[in-house]
XYZ file of C-alpha atoms in Angstrom:
550
model
C 0.499 -25.749 -26.072
C -0.506 -28.828 -24.095
C 1.898 -28.338 -21.172
C 3.234 -25.424 -19.151
C 6.629 -25.263 -17.446
C 8.836 -22.908 -15.456
C 9.548 -20.697 -18.467
C 5.827 -20.185 -19.051
C 5.189 -19.431 -15.359
C 7.988 -16.849 -15.293
C 6.592 -15.098 -18.370
C 3.063 -15.269 -16.963
C 4.227 -13.703 -13.694
C 5.924 -10.870 -15.575
C 2.787 -10.323 -17.655
C 0.643 -10.351 -14.491
C 2.932 -7.816 -12.835
C 2.636 -5.486 -15.826
C -1.120 -6.050 -16.184
C -1.754 -5.121 -12.550
C 0.665 -2.203 -12.839
C -1.271 -0.920 -15.844
C -4.561 -1.108 -13.923
C -3.273 -0.206 -10.441
C -5.092 3.122 -10.170
C -8.292 1.680 -11.635
C -8.297 -1.030 -8.948
C -7.474 1.510 -6.242
C -10.475 3.581 -7.306
C -12.885 0.619 -7.045
C -13.837 1.402 -3.477
C -17.295 0.837 -2.002
C -17.057 4.209 -0.300
C -16.077 7.131 -2.547
C -13.174 8.132 -0.310
C -9.477 8.570 -1.213
C -8.213 5.429 0.511
C -8.433 2.700 -2.126
C -5.318 0.547 -2.212
C -6.251 -2.878 -3.601
C -4.294 -2.350 -6.813
C -1.209 -1.237 -4.901
C -1.488 -4.186 -2.505
C -1.707 -6.787 -5.276
C 1.131 -5.086 -7.144
C 3.353 -5.156 -4.036
C 2.844 -8.911 -3.646
C 3.636 -9.564 -7.316
C 6.723 -7.339 -7.203
C 8.184 -9.341 -4.330
C 7.336 -12.587 -6.135
C 9.051 -11.307 -9.283
C 12.125 -10.337 -7.269
C 12.328 -13.858 -5.828
C 11.964 -15.481 -9.248
C 14.646 -13.179 -10.679
C 17.107 -14.582 -8.132
C 16.676 -18.119 -9.477
C 18.735 -19.514 -12.307
C 17.439 -19.103 -15.850
C 14.802 -21.620 -16.907
C 14.345 -22.942 -13.367
C 11.891 -25.785 -12.918
C 8.205 -25.015 -12.519
C 8.062 -26.137 -8.885
C 10.942 -23.812 -7.928
C 9.319 -20.910 -9.746
C 6.040 -21.527 -7.927
C 7.792 -21.804 -4.568
C 9.485 -18.462 -5.201
C 6.130 -16.931 -6.114
C 4.546 -18.480 -3.015
C 7.234 -17.059 -0.729
C 7.363 -13.704 -2.500
C 3.632 -13.039 -2.501
C 3.443 -13.960 1.189
C 6.317 -11.718 2.263
C 5.131 -8.901 -0.007
C 1.465 -9.298 0.954
C -0.290 -6.085 1.954
C -3.925 -5.897 2.973
C -6.560 -8.594 2.615
C -6.209 -8.813 -1.155
C -2.456 -9.355 -0.951
C -2.765 -12.055 1.704
C -5.526 -13.917 -0.151
C -3.504 -13.740 -3.383
C -0.502 -15.217 -1.565
C -2.658 -18.115 -0.397
C -3.900 -18.747 -3.933
C -0.302 -19.085 -5.112
C 0.495 -21.199 -2.055
C -2.236 -23.637 -3.085
C -0.916 -23.714 -6.654
C 2.644 -24.327 -5.460
C 1.623 -27.132 -3.127
C -0.670 -28.676 -5.726
C 2.102 -28.718 -8.334
C 4.984 -29.627 -6.011
C 7.927 -31.350 -7.740
C 6.364 -30.836 -11.173
C 8.496 -29.850 -14.166
C 5.687 -29.732 -16.710
C 1.942 -29.715 -16.157
C -0.972 -30.739 -18.340
C -4.417 -29.186 -18.021
C -5.996 -31.784 -15.646
C -3.125 -31.327 -13.166
C -3.368 -27.544 -13.361
C -7.138 -27.695 -12.842
C -6.681 -29.814 -9.722
C -4.064 -27.361 -8.420
C -6.550 -24.509 -8.894
C -8.949 -26.405 -6.639
C -6.130 -26.643 -4.080
C -5.618 -22.887 -4.460
C -9.314 -22.293 -3.848
C -9.286 -24.434 -0.697
C -6.179 -22.799 0.763
C -7.498 -19.291 0.031
C -10.857 -19.950 1.686
C -9.215 -21.541 4.730
C -7.093 -18.407 5.237
C -10.174 -16.257 5.860
C -12.093 -16.841 9.086
C -15.383 -15.566 7.646
C -15.210 -15.813 3.834
C -17.310 -13.219 2.027
C -18.722 -13.917 -1.421
C -18.578 -11.242 -4.086
C -14.818 -10.906 -3.600
C -11.542 -12.371 -4.857
C -12.559 -15.644 -3.186
C -15.626 -15.935 -5.403
C -13.469 -15.561 -8.510
C -11.000 -18.303 -7.541
C -13.911 -20.585 -6.610
C -15.668 -20.043 -9.946
C -12.474 -20.331 -11.987
C -11.371 -23.525 -10.209
C -14.775 -25.103 -10.801
C -14.707 -24.111 -14.475
C -11.160 -25.449 -14.836
C -12.201 -28.884 -13.579
C -15.197 -28.897 -15.935
C -12.970 -28.080 -18.922
C -10.081 -30.372 -17.986
C -11.719 -33.379 -19.609
C -12.538 -31.658 -22.889
C -9.742 -29.171 -23.667
C -6.137 -30.140 -24.325
C -4.439 -26.843 -25.200
C -3.753 -24.009 -22.796
C -4.614 -21.283 -25.297
C -8.295 -22.259 -25.219
C -8.224 -23.353 -21.580
C -6.836 -20.081 -20.189
C -9.063 -18.040 -22.502
C -12.072 -19.801 -20.971
C -10.760 -19.238 -17.437
C -10.133 -15.544 -18.078
C -13.658 -15.155 -19.443
C -15.051 -17.010 -16.426
C -13.143 -14.671 -14.095
C -14.490 -11.592 -15.902
C -18.074 -12.870 -15.801
C -17.714 -13.583 -12.082
C -16.376 -10.074 -11.459
C -19.442 -8.629 -13.181
C -21.633 -10.685 -10.836
C -20.006 -9.419 -7.620
C -22.489 -6.524 -7.143
C -25.294 -9.111 -7.001
C -23.531 -10.854 -4.116
C -22.598 -7.751 -2.115
C -25.316 -5.095 -1.721
C -22.671 -2.474 -0.876
C -21.094 -2.943 -4.299
C -24.455 -2.780 -6.048
C -25.469 0.452 -4.349
C -22.075 2.075 -4.933
C -22.154 1.058 -8.590
C -18.778 -0.717 -8.557
C -17.412 -4.256 -8.814
C -15.096 -5.741 -6.198
C -11.522 -4.500 -6.603
C -9.807 -7.694 -5.420
C -11.989 -9.801 -7.699
C -11.133 -7.654 -10.697
C -7.456 -7.760 -9.781
C -7.542 -11.556 -9.862
C -9.279 -11.397 -13.245
C -6.400 -9.285 -14.577
C -3.970 -11.965 -13.381
C -5.875 -14.704 -15.221
C -6.036 -12.425 -18.258
C -2.240 -12.055 -18.071
C -1.921 -15.846 -18.052
C -4.162 -16.017 -21.131
C -2.048 -13.433 -22.927
C 1.073 -15.427 -22.094
C -0.448 -18.586 -23.570
C -1.301 -16.881 -26.875
C 2.094 -15.160 -27.074
C 0.940 -11.637 -26.228
C 3.224 -9.452 -24.113
C 1.769 -6.785 -21.819
C 3.367 -3.413 -22.521
C 3.826 -1.507 -19.283
C 6.792 -0.260 -17.270
C 6.497 -1.170 -13.585
C 8.654 1.000 -11.293
C 10.266 -0.988 -8.490
C 11.239 1.976 -6.345
C 8.797 3.092 -3.647
C 6.094 5.436 -4.888
C 6.280 8.860 -3.280
C 3.208 10.168 -1.509
C 2.611 13.907 -1.465
C 1.383 13.989 2.103
C 3.170 11.016 3.640
C 6.732 11.119 4.894
C 8.616 8.123 3.448
C 9.492 5.628 6.166
C 13.175 5.775 5.254
C 13.263 9.406 6.335
C 12.165 8.468 9.843
C 15.216 6.444 10.847
C 18.798 7.658 10.918
C 21.745 5.520 9.859
C 22.765 5.131 13.491
C 19.488 3.265 14.117
C 20.525 0.352 11.875
C 21.544 -2.423 14.265
C 23.253 -4.685 11.721
C 24.915 -3.407 8.569
C 24.465 -6.189 6.017
C 21.269 -7.633 4.605
C 22.356 -11.152 3.655
C 20.253 -13.458 1.486
C 21.338 -16.807 0.108
C 20.119 -20.076 -1.350
C 22.001 -23.280 -0.538
C 21.536 -26.674 -2.179
C 21.767 -29.161 0.677
C 23.984 -32.242 0.687
C 21.585 -35.168 0.805
C 18.098 -35.317 2.266
C 16.458 -36.339 5.522
C 18.140 -33.858 7.879
C 16.173 -30.742 6.938
C 14.523 -30.252 10.343
C 17.788 -30.649 12.267
C 19.607 -28.296 9.880
C 16.850 -25.690 10.164
C 16.902 -25.705 13.979
C 20.702 -25.547 14.109
C 21.002 -22.732 11.573
C 18.206 -20.751 13.212
C 19.866 -20.952 16.629
C 23.154 -19.803 15.081
C 21.578 -16.884 13.192
C 19.851 -15.663 16.348
C 23.280 -15.159 17.938
C 24.670 -12.929 15.172
C 21.751 -11.015 13.643
C 18.065 -10.243 13.371
C 15.243 -10.031 10.793
C 15.682 -13.750 10.182
C 13.596 -15.527 7.566
C 14.648 -19.162 7.126
C 13.125 -21.824 4.896
C 14.365 -25.401 4.444
C 12.410 -27.498 1.968
C 12.792 -29.640 -1.138
C 16.541 -29.992 -0.628
C 17.235 -26.263 -0.467
C 17.924 -23.810 2.333
C 16.884 -20.194 1.845
C 17.630 -17.500 4.355
C 17.486 -13.781 4.956
C 19.327 -12.203 7.895
C 20.642 -8.799 8.952
C 24.144 -9.222 10.377
C 27.544 -7.568 10.722
C 29.311 -10.761 9.601
C 27.940 -12.050 6.277
C 31.143 -13.997 5.617
C 30.651 -16.024 8.781
C 27.059 -16.765 7.757
C 28.254 -18.082 4.398
C 30.925 -20.255 6.057
C 28.335 -21.685 8.445
C 25.894 -22.530 5.654
C 28.607 -24.132 3.499
C 28.761 -26.951 6.061
C 25.433 -28.158 4.702
C 25.840 -27.827 0.949
C 26.772 -25.616 -1.989
C 25.699 -22.025 -2.587
C 23.273 -21.362 -5.430
C 22.584 -17.653 -4.866
C 24.135 -14.983 -2.625
C 23.015 -11.362 -2.226
C 24.595 -8.966 0.295
C 23.528 -5.316 0.659
C 25.045 -2.671 2.914
C 21.950 -1.229 4.583
C 23.780 1.764 6.004
C 24.495 2.858 2.465
C 21.045 2.005 1.151
C 19.211 3.339 4.204
C 15.881 1.767 3.311
C 14.208 0.974 6.609
C 10.448 0.684 6.817
C 9.939 0.760 10.565
C 9.707 4.148 12.262
C 11.581 3.980 15.561
C 12.297 6.612 18.178
C 15.894 6.330 19.419
C 14.837 5.872 23.014
C 12.253 3.190 22.204
C 14.724 1.416 19.933
C 17.434 1.289 22.579
C 15.061 -0.042 25.218
C 13.583 -2.658 22.890
C 17.009 -3.851 21.734
C 18.746 -4.141 25.091
C 16.107 -4.810 27.732
C 14.150 -8.086 27.631
C 10.446 -7.497 28.115
C 7.571 -9.678 29.185
C 5.311 -7.981 26.644
C 6.043 -5.980 23.514
C 3.806 -3.716 21.432
C 3.910 -3.159 17.660
C 1.458 -0.698 16.104
C 0.739 0.672 12.631
C 0.446 4.455 12.243
C -0.452 6.616 9.213
C 1.891 9.486 10.158
C 4.956 10.445 12.180
C 2.847 12.442 14.637
C 0.540 9.510 15.392
C 3.584 7.237 15.692
C 4.857 9.598 18.392
C 1.526 9.311 20.233
C 1.795 5.513 20.155
C 5.361 5.619 21.502
C 4.210 7.836 24.360
C 1.546 5.226 25.142
C 4.130 2.435 25.359
C 4.646 1.067 21.828
C 8.043 -0.537 21.143
C 7.876 -0.382 17.355
C 5.661 1.613 15.007
C 5.327 0.670 11.349
C 4.371 3.452 8.973
C 1.213 2.459 7.124
C -2.531 2.722 6.812
C -4.937 3.435 3.979
C -3.221 3.489 0.554
C 0.041 2.311 2.154
C -0.636 -1.005 3.881
C 2.560 -2.467 5.369
C 3.624 -5.854 4.042
C 3.922 -9.023 6.085
C 7.709 -8.616 5.935
C 7.445 -5.068 7.344
C 5.386 -6.279 10.292
C 7.623 -9.306 10.852
C 10.738 -7.135 10.968
C 9.067 -4.968 13.597
C 7.978 -7.953 15.702
C 11.419 -9.582 15.454
C 13.050 -6.347 16.605
C 11.151 -6.319 19.916
C 12.849 -8.218 22.704
C 9.694 -9.660 24.238
C 8.136 -13.080 24.806
C 4.628 -11.991 23.813
C 4.156 -9.287 21.189
C 0.790 -7.548 20.839
C 0.166 -6.234 17.321
C -2.245 -3.359 16.665
C -3.041 -3.179 12.896
C -5.351 -0.135 13.242
C -6.982 -0.743 9.879
C -9.420 -3.482 8.784
C -7.337 -4.102 5.674
C -4.217 -4.908 7.723
C -5.763 -7.314 10.252
C -5.500 -10.400 8.029
C -1.864 -9.629 7.196
C -1.074 -9.253 10.894
C -2.734 -12.567 11.740
C -0.463 -14.398 9.282
C 2.459 -13.407 11.532
C 1.468 -16.132 13.974
C 2.737 -18.699 11.459
C 6.100 -16.923 11.087
C 6.874 -15.864 14.662
C 10.349 -16.722 15.896
C 10.686 -19.696 18.241
C 9.976 -18.580 21.802
C 7.961 -15.547 20.663
C 4.181 -15.347 20.570
C 2.447 -12.788 18.349
C -1.110 -11.803 19.314
C -3.226 -9.515 17.139
C -5.516 -7.045 18.878
C -7.971 -6.450 15.986
C -8.031 -2.649 16.104
C -9.669 -1.123 13.038
C -8.638 2.492 13.628
C -6.071 4.758 15.249
C -8.739 5.787 17.753
C -9.314 2.184 18.875
C -5.575 1.699 19.308
C -5.288 4.734 21.565
C -8.216 3.457 23.631
C -6.605 0.027 23.921
C -3.098 1.242 24.787
C -4.409 3.358 27.653
C -5.403 0.047 29.303
C -1.880 -1.422 29.189
C -0.907 -3.125 32.462
C 2.147 -5.420 32.573
C 1.067 -6.879 35.914
C -1.705 -8.789 34.108
C -1.152 -12.197 32.592
C -1.238 -12.622 28.819
C -4.934 -13.487 28.468
C -6.026 -10.801 30.927
C -4.001 -8.131 29.127
C -5.328 -9.191 25.725
C -8.878 -8.937 27.074
C -8.103 -5.542 28.613
C -6.821 -4.282 25.263
C -9.984 -5.551 23.544
C -12.241 -3.883 26.092
C -10.365 -0.607 25.656
C -10.733 -0.910 21.891
C -14.442 -1.721 22.079
C -15.119 1.211 24.410
C -14.207 3.638 21.613
C -16.569 4.841 18.900
C -14.460 5.889 15.899
C -15.517 8.657 13.534
C -13.495 9.856 10.536
C -13.957 12.779 8.164
C -12.746 12.753 4.561
C -14.103 13.754 1.136
C -15.868 12.062 -1.790
C -13.779 11.305 -4.875
C -16.798 10.540 -7.088
C -20.574 10.875 -7.258
C -22.387 7.892 -5.761
C -25.445 6.781 -3.815
C -25.156 4.959 -0.480
C -28.053 3.899 1.748
C -30.328 6.073 -0.345
C -28.132 9.145 0.196
C -26.783 10.887 -2.892
C -23.128 11.840 -2.417
C -21.580 14.507 -4.654
C -17.921 14.433 -5.653
C -15.934 16.838 -3.473
C -18.360 16.765 -0.533
C -17.075 16.150 2.969
C -18.099 12.787 4.439
C -18.249 11.691 8.085
C -17.979 7.914 8.557
C -18.680 5.723 11.579
C -17.895 2.019 11.160
C -18.189 2.230 7.352
C -21.512 4.056 7.677
C -21.959 7.590 6.359
C -23.454 9.712 9.139
C -23.254 13.129 7.477
C -22.086 14.814 4.282
C -22.027 18.307 2.839
C -19.929 21.289 1.758
C -19.017 22.607 5.232
C -16.368 20.352 6.792
C -16.769 21.422 10.419
C -20.560 21.406 10.158
C -20.484 17.862 8.720
C -18.199 16.794 11.569
C -20.403 18.434 14.203
C -23.606 16.916 12.800
C -22.071 13.437 12.709
C -20.903 13.690 16.327
C -24.340 14.940 17.354
C -25.907 11.852 15.737
C -23.691 9.252 17.391
C -22.891 10.676 20.835
C -24.428 8.681 23.696
C -25.226 9.554 27.330
C -22.393 7.311 28.572
C -19.748 9.165 26.541
C -17.434 11.337 28.627
C -14.579 12.363 26.314
C -14.280 13.447 22.682
C -10.749 13.270 21.271
C -10.137 15.077 17.975
C -7.021 14.127 15.979
C -6.292 16.851 13.436
C -5.139 15.801 9.972
C -3.079 17.490 7.274
C -4.572 20.648 5.816
C -6.688 21.538 8.858
C -5.980 24.902 10.468
C -5.867 25.517 14.214
C -8.662 28.065 13.771
C -10.955 25.447 12.218
C -10.306 23.060 15.101
C -10.976 25.802 17.644
C -14.340 26.596 16.027
C -15.296 22.923 16.098
C -14.252 22.562 19.741
C -16.256 25.651 20.739
C -19.362 24.287 19.004
C -18.990 20.930 20.738
C -18.461 22.453 24.185
C -21.507 24.646 23.724
C -23.678 21.714 22.604
C -22.218 19.141 25.043
C -21.069 21.070 28.144
C -20.622 17.873 30.182
C -18.213 16.304 27.693
C -14.456 16.805 27.880
C -12.971 17.713 24.473
C -9.300 16.985 23.742
C -7.302 17.715 20.584
C -4.172 16.062 19.177
C -2.043 16.843 16.121
C -2.018 13.745 13.918
C -1.031 15.183 10.513
C -2.576 12.054 8.959
C -3.210 12.063 5.184
C -6.648 11.669 3.555
C -8.645 12.147 6.781
C -9.189 15.694 8.043
C -10.351 14.463 11.429
C -10.075 11.185 13.321
C -12.427 11.417 16.285
C -12.839 9.107 19.269
C -15.838 9.111 21.598
C -15.380 7.293 24.898
């Protein structure tokens, strides 16, 4: 096979989806820290699922460039966590490098991989080697080296897959944390599995695995759909369509006109006009009127209309009062936050949040989830609190997709505790820059400590950790570990508390009894009589305690 086309890319995407699905739990388990919060496999799978859904909506045997555009859009909108966002940028580079192509020979594909590398690196402010980025860099370089000597894709993709695997094996040498933990980088290995899926496609091998498309149920996490009643759905119909435009040269004018129209009849608008096609997604009560409006500009290629009140599949957790205020009352500033549980979402609402997206470790919200939340807030400037280091990059991509007239600013909170500290500083009398700085100062004034358990034996910073032990973490640093949960928590607090600290806030997670919390509080008050100790019910999964010192 000397050329690849849209049919090949569709099969390769399906193989990649199944390959990642088959190894999802393995990738999730490849965590530097032996704690139950790995989600890289799930994040990559979510991006590929959305890409596959977009490709499925195209006509059979669509051209390569259209397939790649669908993958580009799908991986971006389905992106969760850093790995999902970086993967979306890799496919963006491929799509842009192979724009308007129907068939591609090896030299063209190699050049597009270099484009993918460049776009992926540019998406990360401080690129870290020993990650997914290292794999795309090595593979792109190898592809260019081979492009002058190999002519068939069977050999070419076999070489690239082998290069990806060898690079994955080298990641512990580039990141000391990986070396000490005895693991390779999860995102890097996930990208290897994608290249391996492409190799299998080239040699005619199909990956055997059933990928479920319904949401995976979590034992200790309330599904987001259960948080919102049918009455909370503002518009009934999720309307998606693809329109082939009449003629070219008026794309920008059409996009502005259609966007202004859609803003008058719906929300959750995603609109793309490029390469002679218009693609849109909108929630509205009048899908027929949307279709009539779009028909002015061309002919319909695809139409999909779902009644959301019947499906009832919302992601965003919204209190009725907060929803009503956000929908009807224009605000100078809006606040969107990510919470790992209903109880913590309630805390955020009480502190002034307009929308709370259910998410966190093992359940990172997608870019589309965050965008829907931002679009639902009637404010000129929206402050986004990701509350997890793996969600920050996804949140920052929102700046490129914000609706006209809306500004999205990311306060880079890495924990629930930092978010609470930041929100207590909220002051609408401040201007935008002053308020952003106030939020950052509130965030930085908090020292975050979390308590979980080890899911495997490992060694970190010279400390031997035994599977099943309780672990207390501060900024990705293990401060204490052992068999007694409250003792581990107490010892960790004792290590990190400083003279300037005045308050300790303990957020109780699932599975922790009131009696255990009371014993911990008594110990802390006895040891630190000058500190105020507060407790909150968080019911968060995976972490027995989330503790803030201020």
